[in-house]
mmCIF file of C-alpha atoms and ligand atoms in Angstrom:
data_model
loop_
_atom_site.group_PDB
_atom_site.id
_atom_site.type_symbol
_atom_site.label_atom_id
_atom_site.label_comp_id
_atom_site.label_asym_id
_atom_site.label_seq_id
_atom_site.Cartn_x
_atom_site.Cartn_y
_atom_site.Cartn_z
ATOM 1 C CA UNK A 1 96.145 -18.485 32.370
ATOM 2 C CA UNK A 2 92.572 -18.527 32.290
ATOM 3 C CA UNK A 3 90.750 -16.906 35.994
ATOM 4 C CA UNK A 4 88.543 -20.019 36.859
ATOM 5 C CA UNK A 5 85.100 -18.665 37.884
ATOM 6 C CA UNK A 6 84.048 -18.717 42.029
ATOM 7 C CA UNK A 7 82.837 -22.000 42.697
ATOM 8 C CA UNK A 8 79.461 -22.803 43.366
ATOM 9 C CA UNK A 9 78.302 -25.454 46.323
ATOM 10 C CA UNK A 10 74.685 -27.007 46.543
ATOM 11 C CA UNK A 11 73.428 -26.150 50.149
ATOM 12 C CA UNK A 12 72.277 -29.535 51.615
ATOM 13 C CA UNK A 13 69.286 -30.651 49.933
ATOM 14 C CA UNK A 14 67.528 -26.730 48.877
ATOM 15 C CA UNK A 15 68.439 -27.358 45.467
ATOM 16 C CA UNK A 16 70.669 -23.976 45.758
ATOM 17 C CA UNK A 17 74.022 -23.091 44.592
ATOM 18 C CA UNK A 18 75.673 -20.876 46.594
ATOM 19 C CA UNK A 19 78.718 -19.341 45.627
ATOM 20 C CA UNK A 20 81.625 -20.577 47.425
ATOM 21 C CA UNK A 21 82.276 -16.875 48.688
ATOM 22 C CA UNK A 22 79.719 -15.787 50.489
ATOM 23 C CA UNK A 23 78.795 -11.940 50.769
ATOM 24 C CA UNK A 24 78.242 -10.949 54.764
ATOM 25 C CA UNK A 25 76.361 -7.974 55.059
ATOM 26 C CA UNK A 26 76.544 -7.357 58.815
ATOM 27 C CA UNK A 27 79.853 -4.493 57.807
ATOM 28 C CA UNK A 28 76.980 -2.418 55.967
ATOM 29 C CA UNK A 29 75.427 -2.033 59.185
ATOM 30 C CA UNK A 30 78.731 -0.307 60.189
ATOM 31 C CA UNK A 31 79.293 -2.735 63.231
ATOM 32 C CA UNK A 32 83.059 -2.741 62.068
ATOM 33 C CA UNK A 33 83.497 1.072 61.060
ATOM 34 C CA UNK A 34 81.407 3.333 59.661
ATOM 35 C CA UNK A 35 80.927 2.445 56.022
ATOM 36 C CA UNK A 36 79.044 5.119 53.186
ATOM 37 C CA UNK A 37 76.389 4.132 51.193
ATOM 38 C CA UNK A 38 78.198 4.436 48.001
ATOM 39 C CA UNK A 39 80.729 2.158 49.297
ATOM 40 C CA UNK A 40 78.139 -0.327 50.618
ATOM 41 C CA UNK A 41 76.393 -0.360 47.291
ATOM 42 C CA UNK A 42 79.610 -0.493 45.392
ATOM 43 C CA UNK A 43 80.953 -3.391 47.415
ATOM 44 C CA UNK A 44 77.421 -5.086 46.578
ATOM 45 C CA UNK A 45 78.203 -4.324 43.111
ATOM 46 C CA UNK A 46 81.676 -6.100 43.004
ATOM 47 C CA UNK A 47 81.150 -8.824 44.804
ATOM 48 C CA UNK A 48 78.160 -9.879 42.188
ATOM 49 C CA UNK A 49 80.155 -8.970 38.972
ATOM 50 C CA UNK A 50 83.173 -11.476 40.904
ATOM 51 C CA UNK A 51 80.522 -14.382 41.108
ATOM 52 C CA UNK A 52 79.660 -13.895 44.822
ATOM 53 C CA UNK A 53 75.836 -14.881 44.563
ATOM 54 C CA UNK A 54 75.117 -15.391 48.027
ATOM 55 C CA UNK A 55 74.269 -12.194 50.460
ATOM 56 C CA UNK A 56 73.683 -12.828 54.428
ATOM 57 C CA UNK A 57 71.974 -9.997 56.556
ATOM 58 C CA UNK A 58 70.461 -9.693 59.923
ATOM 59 C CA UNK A 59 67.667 -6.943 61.190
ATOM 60 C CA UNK A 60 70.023 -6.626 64.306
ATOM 61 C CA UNK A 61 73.290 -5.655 61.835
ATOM 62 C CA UNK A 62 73.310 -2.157 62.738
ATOM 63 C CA UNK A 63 70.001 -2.134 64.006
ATOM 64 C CA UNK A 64 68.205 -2.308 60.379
ATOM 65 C CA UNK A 65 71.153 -0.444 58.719
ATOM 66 C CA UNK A 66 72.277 -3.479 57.574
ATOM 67 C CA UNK A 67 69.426 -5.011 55.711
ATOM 68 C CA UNK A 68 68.626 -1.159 54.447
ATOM 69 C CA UNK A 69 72.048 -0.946 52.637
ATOM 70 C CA UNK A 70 72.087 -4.464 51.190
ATOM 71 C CA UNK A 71 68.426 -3.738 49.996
ATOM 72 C CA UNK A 72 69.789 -0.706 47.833
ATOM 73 C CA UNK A 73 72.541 -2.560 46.730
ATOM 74 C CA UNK A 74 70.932 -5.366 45.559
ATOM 75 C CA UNK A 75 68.259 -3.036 43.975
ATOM 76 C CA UNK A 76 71.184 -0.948 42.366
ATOM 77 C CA UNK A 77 72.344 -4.381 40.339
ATOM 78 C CA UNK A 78 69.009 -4.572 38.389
ATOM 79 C CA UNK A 79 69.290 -8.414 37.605
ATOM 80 C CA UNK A 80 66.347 -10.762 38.197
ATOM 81 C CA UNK A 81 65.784 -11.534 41.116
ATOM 82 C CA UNK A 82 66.585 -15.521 40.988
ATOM 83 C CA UNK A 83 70.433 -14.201 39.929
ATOM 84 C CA UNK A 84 71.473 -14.038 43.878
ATOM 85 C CA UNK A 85 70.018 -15.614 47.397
ATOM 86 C CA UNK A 86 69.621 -14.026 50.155
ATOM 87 C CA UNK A 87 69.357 -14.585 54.142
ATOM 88 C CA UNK A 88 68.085 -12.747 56.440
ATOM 89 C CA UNK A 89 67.332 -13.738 60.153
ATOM 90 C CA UNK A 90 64.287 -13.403 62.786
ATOM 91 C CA UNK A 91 64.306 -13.157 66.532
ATOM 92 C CA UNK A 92 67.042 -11.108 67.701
ATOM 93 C CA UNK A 93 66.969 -7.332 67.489
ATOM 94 C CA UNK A 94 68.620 -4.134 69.139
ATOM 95 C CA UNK A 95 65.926 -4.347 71.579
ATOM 96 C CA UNK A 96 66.865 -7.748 72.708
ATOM 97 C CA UNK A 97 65.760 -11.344 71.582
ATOM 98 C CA UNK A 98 62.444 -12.435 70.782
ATOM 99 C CA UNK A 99 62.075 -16.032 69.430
ATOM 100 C CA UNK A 100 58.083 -15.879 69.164
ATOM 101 C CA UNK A 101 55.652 -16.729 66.592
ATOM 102 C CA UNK A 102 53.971 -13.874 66.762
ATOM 103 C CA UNK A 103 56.977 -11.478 66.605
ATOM 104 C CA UNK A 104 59.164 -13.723 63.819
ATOM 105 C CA UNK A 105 56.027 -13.526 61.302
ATOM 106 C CA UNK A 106 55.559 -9.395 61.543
ATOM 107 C CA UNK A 107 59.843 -9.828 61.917
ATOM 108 C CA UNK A 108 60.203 -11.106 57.697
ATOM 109 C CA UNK A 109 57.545 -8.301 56.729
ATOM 110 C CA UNK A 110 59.475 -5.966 57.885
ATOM 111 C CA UNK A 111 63.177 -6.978 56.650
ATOM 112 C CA UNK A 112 61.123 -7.504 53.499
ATOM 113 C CA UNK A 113 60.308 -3.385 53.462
ATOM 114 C CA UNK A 114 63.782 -2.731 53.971
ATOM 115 C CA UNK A 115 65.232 -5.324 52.001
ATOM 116 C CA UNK A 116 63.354 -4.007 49.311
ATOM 117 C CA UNK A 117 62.205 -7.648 48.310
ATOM 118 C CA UNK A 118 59.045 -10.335 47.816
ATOM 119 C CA UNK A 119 60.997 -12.937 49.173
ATOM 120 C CA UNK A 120 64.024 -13.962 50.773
ATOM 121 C CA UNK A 121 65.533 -17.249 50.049
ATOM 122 C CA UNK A 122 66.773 -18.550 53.451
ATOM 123 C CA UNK A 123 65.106 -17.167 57.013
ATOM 124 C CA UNK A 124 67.488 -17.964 59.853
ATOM 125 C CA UNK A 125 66.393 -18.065 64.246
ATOM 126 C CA UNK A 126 69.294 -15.619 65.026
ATOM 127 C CA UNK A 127 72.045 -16.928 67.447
ATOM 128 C CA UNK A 128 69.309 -19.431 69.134
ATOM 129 C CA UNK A 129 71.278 -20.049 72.201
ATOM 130 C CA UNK A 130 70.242 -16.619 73.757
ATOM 131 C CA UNK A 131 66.577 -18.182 73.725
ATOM 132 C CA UNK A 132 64.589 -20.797 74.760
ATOM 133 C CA UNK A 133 65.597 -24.135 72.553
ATOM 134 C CA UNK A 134 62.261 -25.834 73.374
ATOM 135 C CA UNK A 135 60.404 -22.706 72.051
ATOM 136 C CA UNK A 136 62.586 -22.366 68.675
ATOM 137 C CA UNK A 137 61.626 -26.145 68.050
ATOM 138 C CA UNK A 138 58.100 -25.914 68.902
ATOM 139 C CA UNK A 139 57.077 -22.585 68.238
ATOM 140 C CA UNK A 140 59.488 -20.591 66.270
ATOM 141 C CA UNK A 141 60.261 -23.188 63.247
ATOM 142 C CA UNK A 142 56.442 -24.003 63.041
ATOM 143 C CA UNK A 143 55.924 -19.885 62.663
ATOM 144 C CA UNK A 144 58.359 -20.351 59.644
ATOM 145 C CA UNK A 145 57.128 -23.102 57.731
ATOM 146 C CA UNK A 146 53.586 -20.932 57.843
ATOM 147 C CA UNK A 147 56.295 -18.267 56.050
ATOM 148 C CA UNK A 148 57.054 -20.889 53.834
ATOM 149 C CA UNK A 149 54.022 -21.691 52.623
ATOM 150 C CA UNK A 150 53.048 -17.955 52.445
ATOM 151 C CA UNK A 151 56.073 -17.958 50.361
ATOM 152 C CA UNK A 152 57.981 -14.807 51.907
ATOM 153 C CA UNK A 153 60.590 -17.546 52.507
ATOM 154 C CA UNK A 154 62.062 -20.108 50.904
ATOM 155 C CA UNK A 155 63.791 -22.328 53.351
ATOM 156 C CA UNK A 156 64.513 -22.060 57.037
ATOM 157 C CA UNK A 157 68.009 -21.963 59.140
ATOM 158 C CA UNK A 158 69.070 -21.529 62.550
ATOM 159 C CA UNK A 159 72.770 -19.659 63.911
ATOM 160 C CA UNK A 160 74.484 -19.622 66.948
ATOM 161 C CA UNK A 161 77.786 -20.005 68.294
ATOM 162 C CA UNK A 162 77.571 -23.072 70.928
ATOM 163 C CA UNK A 163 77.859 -26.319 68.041
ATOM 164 C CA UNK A 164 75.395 -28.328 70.619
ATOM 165 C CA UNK A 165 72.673 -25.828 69.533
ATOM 166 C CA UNK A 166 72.451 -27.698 65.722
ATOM 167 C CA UNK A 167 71.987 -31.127 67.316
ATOM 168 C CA UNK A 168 69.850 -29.916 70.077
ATOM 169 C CA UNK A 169 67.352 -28.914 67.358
ATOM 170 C CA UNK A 170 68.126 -31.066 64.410
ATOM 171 C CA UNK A 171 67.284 -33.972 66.961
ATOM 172 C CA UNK A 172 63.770 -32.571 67.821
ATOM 173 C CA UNK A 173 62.084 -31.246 64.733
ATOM 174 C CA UNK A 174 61.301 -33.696 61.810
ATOM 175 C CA UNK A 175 63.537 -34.451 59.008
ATOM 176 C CA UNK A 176 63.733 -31.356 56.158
ATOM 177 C CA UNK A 177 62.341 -29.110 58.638
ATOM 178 C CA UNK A 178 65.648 -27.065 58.875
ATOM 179 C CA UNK A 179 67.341 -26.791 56.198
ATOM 180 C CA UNK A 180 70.470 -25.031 56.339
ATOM 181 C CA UNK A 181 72.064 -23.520 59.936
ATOM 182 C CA UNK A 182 74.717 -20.997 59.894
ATOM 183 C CA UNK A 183 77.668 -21.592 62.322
ATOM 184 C CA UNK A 184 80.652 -18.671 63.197
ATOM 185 C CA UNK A 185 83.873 -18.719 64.000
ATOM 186 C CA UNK A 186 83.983 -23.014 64.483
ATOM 187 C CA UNK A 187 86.167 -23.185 61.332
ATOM 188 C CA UNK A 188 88.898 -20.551 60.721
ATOM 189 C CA UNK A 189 92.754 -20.999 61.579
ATOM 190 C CA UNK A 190 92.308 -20.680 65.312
ATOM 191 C CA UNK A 191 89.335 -22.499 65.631
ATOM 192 C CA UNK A 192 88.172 -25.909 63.337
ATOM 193 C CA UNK A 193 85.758 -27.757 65.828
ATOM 194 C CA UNK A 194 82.565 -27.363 63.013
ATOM 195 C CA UNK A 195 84.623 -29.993 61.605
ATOM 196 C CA UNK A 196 83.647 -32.858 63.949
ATOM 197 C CA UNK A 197 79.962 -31.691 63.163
ATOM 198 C CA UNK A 198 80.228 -32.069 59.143
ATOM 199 C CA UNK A 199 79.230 -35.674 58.787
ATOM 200 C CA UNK A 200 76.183 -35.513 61.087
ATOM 201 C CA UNK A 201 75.015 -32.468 58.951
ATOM 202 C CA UNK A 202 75.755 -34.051 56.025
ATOM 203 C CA UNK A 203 73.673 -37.303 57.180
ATOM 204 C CA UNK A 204 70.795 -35.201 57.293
ATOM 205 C CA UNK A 205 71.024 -33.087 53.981
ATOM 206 C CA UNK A 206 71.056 -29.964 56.013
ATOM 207 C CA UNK A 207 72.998 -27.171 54.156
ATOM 208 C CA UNK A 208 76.424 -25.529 56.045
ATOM 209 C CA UNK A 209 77.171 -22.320 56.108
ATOM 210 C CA UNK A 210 80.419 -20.991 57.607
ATOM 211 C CA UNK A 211 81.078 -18.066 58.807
ATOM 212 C CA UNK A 212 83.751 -15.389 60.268
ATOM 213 C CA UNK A 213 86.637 -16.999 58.509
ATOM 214 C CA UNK A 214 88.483 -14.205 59.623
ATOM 215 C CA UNK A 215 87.232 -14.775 63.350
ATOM 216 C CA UNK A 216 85.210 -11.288 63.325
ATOM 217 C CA UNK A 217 88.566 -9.476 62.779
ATOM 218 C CA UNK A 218 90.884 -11.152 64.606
ATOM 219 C CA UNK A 219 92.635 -12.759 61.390
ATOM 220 C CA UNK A 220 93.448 -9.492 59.676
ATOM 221 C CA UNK A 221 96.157 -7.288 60.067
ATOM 222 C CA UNK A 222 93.938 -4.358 61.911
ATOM 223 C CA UNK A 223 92.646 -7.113 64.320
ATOM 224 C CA UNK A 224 89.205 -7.298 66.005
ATOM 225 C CA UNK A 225 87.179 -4.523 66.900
ATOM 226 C CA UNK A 226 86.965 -3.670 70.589
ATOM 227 C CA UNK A 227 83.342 -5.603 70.871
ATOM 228 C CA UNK A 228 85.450 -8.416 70.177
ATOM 229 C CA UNK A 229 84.741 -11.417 72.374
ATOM 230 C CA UNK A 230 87.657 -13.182 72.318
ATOM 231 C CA UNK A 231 90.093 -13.696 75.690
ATOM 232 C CA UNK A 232 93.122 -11.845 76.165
ATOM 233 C CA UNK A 233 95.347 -14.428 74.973
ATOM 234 C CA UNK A 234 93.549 -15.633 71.863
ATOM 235 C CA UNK A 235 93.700 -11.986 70.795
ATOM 236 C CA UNK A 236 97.362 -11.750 71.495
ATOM 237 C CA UNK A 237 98.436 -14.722 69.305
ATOM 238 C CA UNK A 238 95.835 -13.913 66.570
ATOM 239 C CA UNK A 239 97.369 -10.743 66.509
ATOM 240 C CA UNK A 240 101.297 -12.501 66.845
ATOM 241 C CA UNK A 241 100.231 -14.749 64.211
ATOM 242 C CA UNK A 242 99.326 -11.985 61.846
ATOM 243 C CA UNK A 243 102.373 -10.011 62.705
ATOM 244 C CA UNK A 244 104.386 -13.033 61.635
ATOM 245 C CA UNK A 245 102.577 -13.075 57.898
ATOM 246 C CA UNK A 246 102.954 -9.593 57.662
ATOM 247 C CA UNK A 247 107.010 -9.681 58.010
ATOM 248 C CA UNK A 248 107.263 -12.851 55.634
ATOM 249 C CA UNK A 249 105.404 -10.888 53.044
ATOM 250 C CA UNK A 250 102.055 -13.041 53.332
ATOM 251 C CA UNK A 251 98.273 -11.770 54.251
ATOM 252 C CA UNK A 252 96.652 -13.650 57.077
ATOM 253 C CA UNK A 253 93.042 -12.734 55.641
ATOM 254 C CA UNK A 254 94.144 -14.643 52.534
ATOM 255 C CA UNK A 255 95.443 -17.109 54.389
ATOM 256 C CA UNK A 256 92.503 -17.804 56.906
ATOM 257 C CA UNK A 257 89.951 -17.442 54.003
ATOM 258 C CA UNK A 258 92.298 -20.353 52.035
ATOM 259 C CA UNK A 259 91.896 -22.302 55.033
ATOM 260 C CA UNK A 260 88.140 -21.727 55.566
ATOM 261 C CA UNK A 261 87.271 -22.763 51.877
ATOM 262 C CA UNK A 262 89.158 -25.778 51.359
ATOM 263 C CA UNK A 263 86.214 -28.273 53.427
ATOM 264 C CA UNK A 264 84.181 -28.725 50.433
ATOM 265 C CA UNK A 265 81.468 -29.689 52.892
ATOM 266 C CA UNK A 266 80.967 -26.288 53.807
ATOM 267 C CA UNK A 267 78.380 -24.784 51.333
ATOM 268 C CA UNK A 268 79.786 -21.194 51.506
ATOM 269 C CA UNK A 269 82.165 -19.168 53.454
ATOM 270 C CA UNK A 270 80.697 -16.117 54.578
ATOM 271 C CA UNK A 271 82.905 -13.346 55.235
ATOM 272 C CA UNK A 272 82.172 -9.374 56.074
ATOM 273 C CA UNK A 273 83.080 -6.686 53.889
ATOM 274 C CA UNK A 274 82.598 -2.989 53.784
ATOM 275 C CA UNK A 275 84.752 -2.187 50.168
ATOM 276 C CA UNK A 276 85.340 -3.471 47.205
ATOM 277 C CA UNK A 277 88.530 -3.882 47.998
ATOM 278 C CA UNK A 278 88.338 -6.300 50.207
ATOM 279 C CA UNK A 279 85.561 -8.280 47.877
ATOM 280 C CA UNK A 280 88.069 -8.118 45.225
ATOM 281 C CA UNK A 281 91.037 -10.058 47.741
ATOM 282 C CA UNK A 282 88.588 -12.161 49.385
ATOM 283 C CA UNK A 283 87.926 -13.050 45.797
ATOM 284 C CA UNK A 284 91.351 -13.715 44.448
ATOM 285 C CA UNK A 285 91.899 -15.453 47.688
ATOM 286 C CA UNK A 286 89.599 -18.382 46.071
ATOM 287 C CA UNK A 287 90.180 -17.996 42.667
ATOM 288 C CA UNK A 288 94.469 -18.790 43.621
ATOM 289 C CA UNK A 289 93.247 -21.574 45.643
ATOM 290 C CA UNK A 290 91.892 -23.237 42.982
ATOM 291 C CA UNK A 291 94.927 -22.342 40.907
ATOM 292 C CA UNK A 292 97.554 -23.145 42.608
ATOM 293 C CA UNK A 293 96.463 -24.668 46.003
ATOM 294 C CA UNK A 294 97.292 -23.995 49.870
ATOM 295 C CA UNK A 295 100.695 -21.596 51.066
ATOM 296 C CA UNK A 296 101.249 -25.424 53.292
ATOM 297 C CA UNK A 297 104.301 -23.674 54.334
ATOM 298 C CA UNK A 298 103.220 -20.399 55.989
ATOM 299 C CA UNK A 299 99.818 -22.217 57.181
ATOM 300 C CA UNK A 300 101.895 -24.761 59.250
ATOM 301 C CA UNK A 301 103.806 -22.084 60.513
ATOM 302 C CA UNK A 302 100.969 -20.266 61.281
ATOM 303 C CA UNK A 303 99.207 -23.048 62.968
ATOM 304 C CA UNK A 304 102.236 -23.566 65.505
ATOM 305 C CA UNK A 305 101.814 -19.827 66.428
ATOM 306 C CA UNK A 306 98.098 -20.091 67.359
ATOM 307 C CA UNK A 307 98.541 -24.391 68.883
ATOM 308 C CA UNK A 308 98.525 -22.601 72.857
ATOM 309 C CA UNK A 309 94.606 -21.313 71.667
ATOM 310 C CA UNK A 310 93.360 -23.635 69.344
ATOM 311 C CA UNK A 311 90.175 -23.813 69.453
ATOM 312 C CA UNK A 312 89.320 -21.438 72.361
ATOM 313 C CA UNK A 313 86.503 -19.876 71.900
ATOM 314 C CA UNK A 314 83.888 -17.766 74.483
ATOM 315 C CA UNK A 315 80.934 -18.114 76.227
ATOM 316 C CA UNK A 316 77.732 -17.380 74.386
ATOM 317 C CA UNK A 317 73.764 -17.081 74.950
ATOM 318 C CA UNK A 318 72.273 -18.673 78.170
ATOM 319 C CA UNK A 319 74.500 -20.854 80.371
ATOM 320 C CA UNK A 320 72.539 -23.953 80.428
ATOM 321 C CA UNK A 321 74.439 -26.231 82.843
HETATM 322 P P1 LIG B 1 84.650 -12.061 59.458
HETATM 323 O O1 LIG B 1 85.496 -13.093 60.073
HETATM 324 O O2 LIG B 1 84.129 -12.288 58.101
HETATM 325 O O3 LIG B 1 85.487 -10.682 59.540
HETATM 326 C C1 LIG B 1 84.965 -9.483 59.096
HETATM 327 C C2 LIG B 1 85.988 -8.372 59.313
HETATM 328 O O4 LIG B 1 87.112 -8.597 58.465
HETATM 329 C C3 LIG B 1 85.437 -7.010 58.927
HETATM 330 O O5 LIG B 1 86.079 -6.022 59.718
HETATM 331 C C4 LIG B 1 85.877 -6.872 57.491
HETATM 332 O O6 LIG B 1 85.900 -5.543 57.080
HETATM 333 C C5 LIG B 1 87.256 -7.507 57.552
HETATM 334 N N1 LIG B 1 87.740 -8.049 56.266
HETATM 335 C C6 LIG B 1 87.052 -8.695 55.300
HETATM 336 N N2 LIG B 1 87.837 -9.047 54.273
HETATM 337 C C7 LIG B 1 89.078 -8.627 54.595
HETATM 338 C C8 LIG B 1 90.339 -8.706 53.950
HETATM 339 N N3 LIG B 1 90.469 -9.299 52.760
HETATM 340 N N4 LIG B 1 91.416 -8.175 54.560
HETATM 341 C C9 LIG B 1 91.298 -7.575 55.777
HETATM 342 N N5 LIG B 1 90.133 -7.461 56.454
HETATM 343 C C10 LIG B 1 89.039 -7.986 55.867
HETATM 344 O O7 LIG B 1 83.443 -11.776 60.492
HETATM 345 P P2 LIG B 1 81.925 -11.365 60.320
HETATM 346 O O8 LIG B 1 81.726 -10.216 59.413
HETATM 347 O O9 LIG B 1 81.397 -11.279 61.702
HETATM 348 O O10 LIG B 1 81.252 -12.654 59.677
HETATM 349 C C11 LIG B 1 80.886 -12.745 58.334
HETATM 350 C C12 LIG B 1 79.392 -12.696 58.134
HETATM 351 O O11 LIG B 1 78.795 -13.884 58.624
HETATM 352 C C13 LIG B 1 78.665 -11.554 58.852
HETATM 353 O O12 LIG B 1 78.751 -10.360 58.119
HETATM 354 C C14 LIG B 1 77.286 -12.121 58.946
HETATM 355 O O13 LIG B 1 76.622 -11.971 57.701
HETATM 356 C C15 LIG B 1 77.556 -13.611 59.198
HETATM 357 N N6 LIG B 1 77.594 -13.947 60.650
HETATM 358 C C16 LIG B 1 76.471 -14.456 61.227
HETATM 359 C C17 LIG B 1 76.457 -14.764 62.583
HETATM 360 C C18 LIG B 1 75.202 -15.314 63.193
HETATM 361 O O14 LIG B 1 74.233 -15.563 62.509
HETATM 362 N N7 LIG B 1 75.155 -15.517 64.483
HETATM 363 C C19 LIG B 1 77.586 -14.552 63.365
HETATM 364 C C20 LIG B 1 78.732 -14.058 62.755
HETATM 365 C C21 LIG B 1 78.728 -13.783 61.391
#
């Protein structure tokens, strides 16, 4: 049987394709583990020969390390530079956050260095609900469409956790002013609310990206990292859940990352990975999608497991009421 190729998805009305995998570089910055650079590179490496086209980074992965690694990575493919999109983000740092014009514009030059690019193809205000919403929609997003037409960028996004952030904004700047926003761990196994979200987005043309399918950790058989966020008791039946997979002979990554890409709506799933190991599964997770279709079975089974903490999630950014 013939290996059907990783999908691609337009992203809202950019006019990209992004592959239906997406590559998420914040592991290079060794926020999950420390990770080589031949390994970083090599994953890099895998993931584009697999079809994954689409690379996410952040100057706060690592502080820098991130955007460092997938810069030599992405050098070490020596394609054209139109063969893969990347994302990078503005406004949050190791330092702290800072949402302002002036520190966003001299932000991009600098993941640019790093990145070892002229351009990156999507700029994104990083996890906005740590800031001031008022100043991302009058100050920050203005500061990027300058970017824009400087051409260091090619379209502009905005991430968070809290989903009221995307309509807060969306609402207030004018239409095809952001195109794409990036939203985490709103539509994995445990958690599906981006779903109520989808057909507003879609009413606008703005471009979906999902990410944490694996809910930063907590859908894998190691678990999360001790950073994790999550409350006692959405750990405890991630990690039951998983447990439970593991004895039937299933993967929960494969499972959750089956789950994640079946909303066609969402333009690409962006998970973290740190080997090319877990490109190639998180590949073969899609590619047996499309072959064969969802394990209905052990998903149902799975979703009983995690109904007492569906859709908990955590606190995040400034508590506004
Ligand atoms: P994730 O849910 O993708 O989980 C990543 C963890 O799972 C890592 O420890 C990784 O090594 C592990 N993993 C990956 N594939 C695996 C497999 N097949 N089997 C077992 N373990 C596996 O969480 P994430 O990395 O936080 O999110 C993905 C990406 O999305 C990030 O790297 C980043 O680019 C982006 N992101 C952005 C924001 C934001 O903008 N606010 C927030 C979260 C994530």
């Amino acid at each position: 049987m013939a290996v059907p190729k990783l999908e691609l998805r337009p992203l809202g009305n950019t006019g990209l394709k992004l592959s239906s995998v997406g590559f998420g570089a914040s592991p290079l910055g060794s926020v999950f583990g420390p990770v080589s650079e031949s390994d970083a590179v090599a994953s890099v490496r895998e993931a584009f020969r697999l079809g994954i086209n689409f690379f996410d980074t952040s100057p706060y992965y690592g502080g820098t390390l991130s955007e460092k690694m997938l810069g030599k990575g992405l050098k070490a493919l020596g394609v054209p530079r139109n063969e893969y999109i990347v994302s990078t983000k503005c406004g949050r740092y190791r330092e702290g956050f800072d949402f302002s014009a002036e520190r966003v514009t001299k932000s991009i030059v600098e993941s640019l260095e790093r990145l070892q690019l002229d351009y990156v193809d999507i700029l994104q205000c990083h996890d906005i609900e740590f800031g001031s919403l008022d100043q991302v929609v009058n100050e920050t997003i203005p500061a990027l469409q300058k970017l824009k037409e400087a051409g260091k960028i090619r379209f502009i996004g905005i991430t968070g956790l809290p989903l009221e952030i995307f309509t807060y904004v969306l609402d207030r700047v004018p239409p095809g002013t952001v195109d794409v926003i990036l939203s985490y761990c709103h539509y994995s196994i445990n958690d599906s609310t981006l779903e109520d979200l989808l057909p507003y987005l879609k009413n606008k043309g703005v471009g979906v990206i999902s990410a944490s399918p694996l809910a930063m950790g907590l859908l894998t058989e190691l678990g999360p990292p001790d950073w994790h966020p999550a409350s006692p008791e959405l750990k405890s039946g991630c990690q039951a859940a998983a447990v439970y997979c593991k004895e039937k002979g299933k993967n929960i990554s494969k499972l959750a990352m089956q789950y994640s890409l079946s909303n066609k709506d969402i333009s690409s799933v962006l998970v973290g990975m740190n080997s090319v190991k877990q490109v190639e599964e998180n590949v073969a997770a899609a590619t047996e999608l499309a072959l064969f279709g969802k394990d209905l079975e052990t998903l149902s089974e799975i979703e009983a497991i995690l109904k007492p903490v569906k859709n908990q999630t955590w606190p995040s950014g400034i508590q506004r009421s």
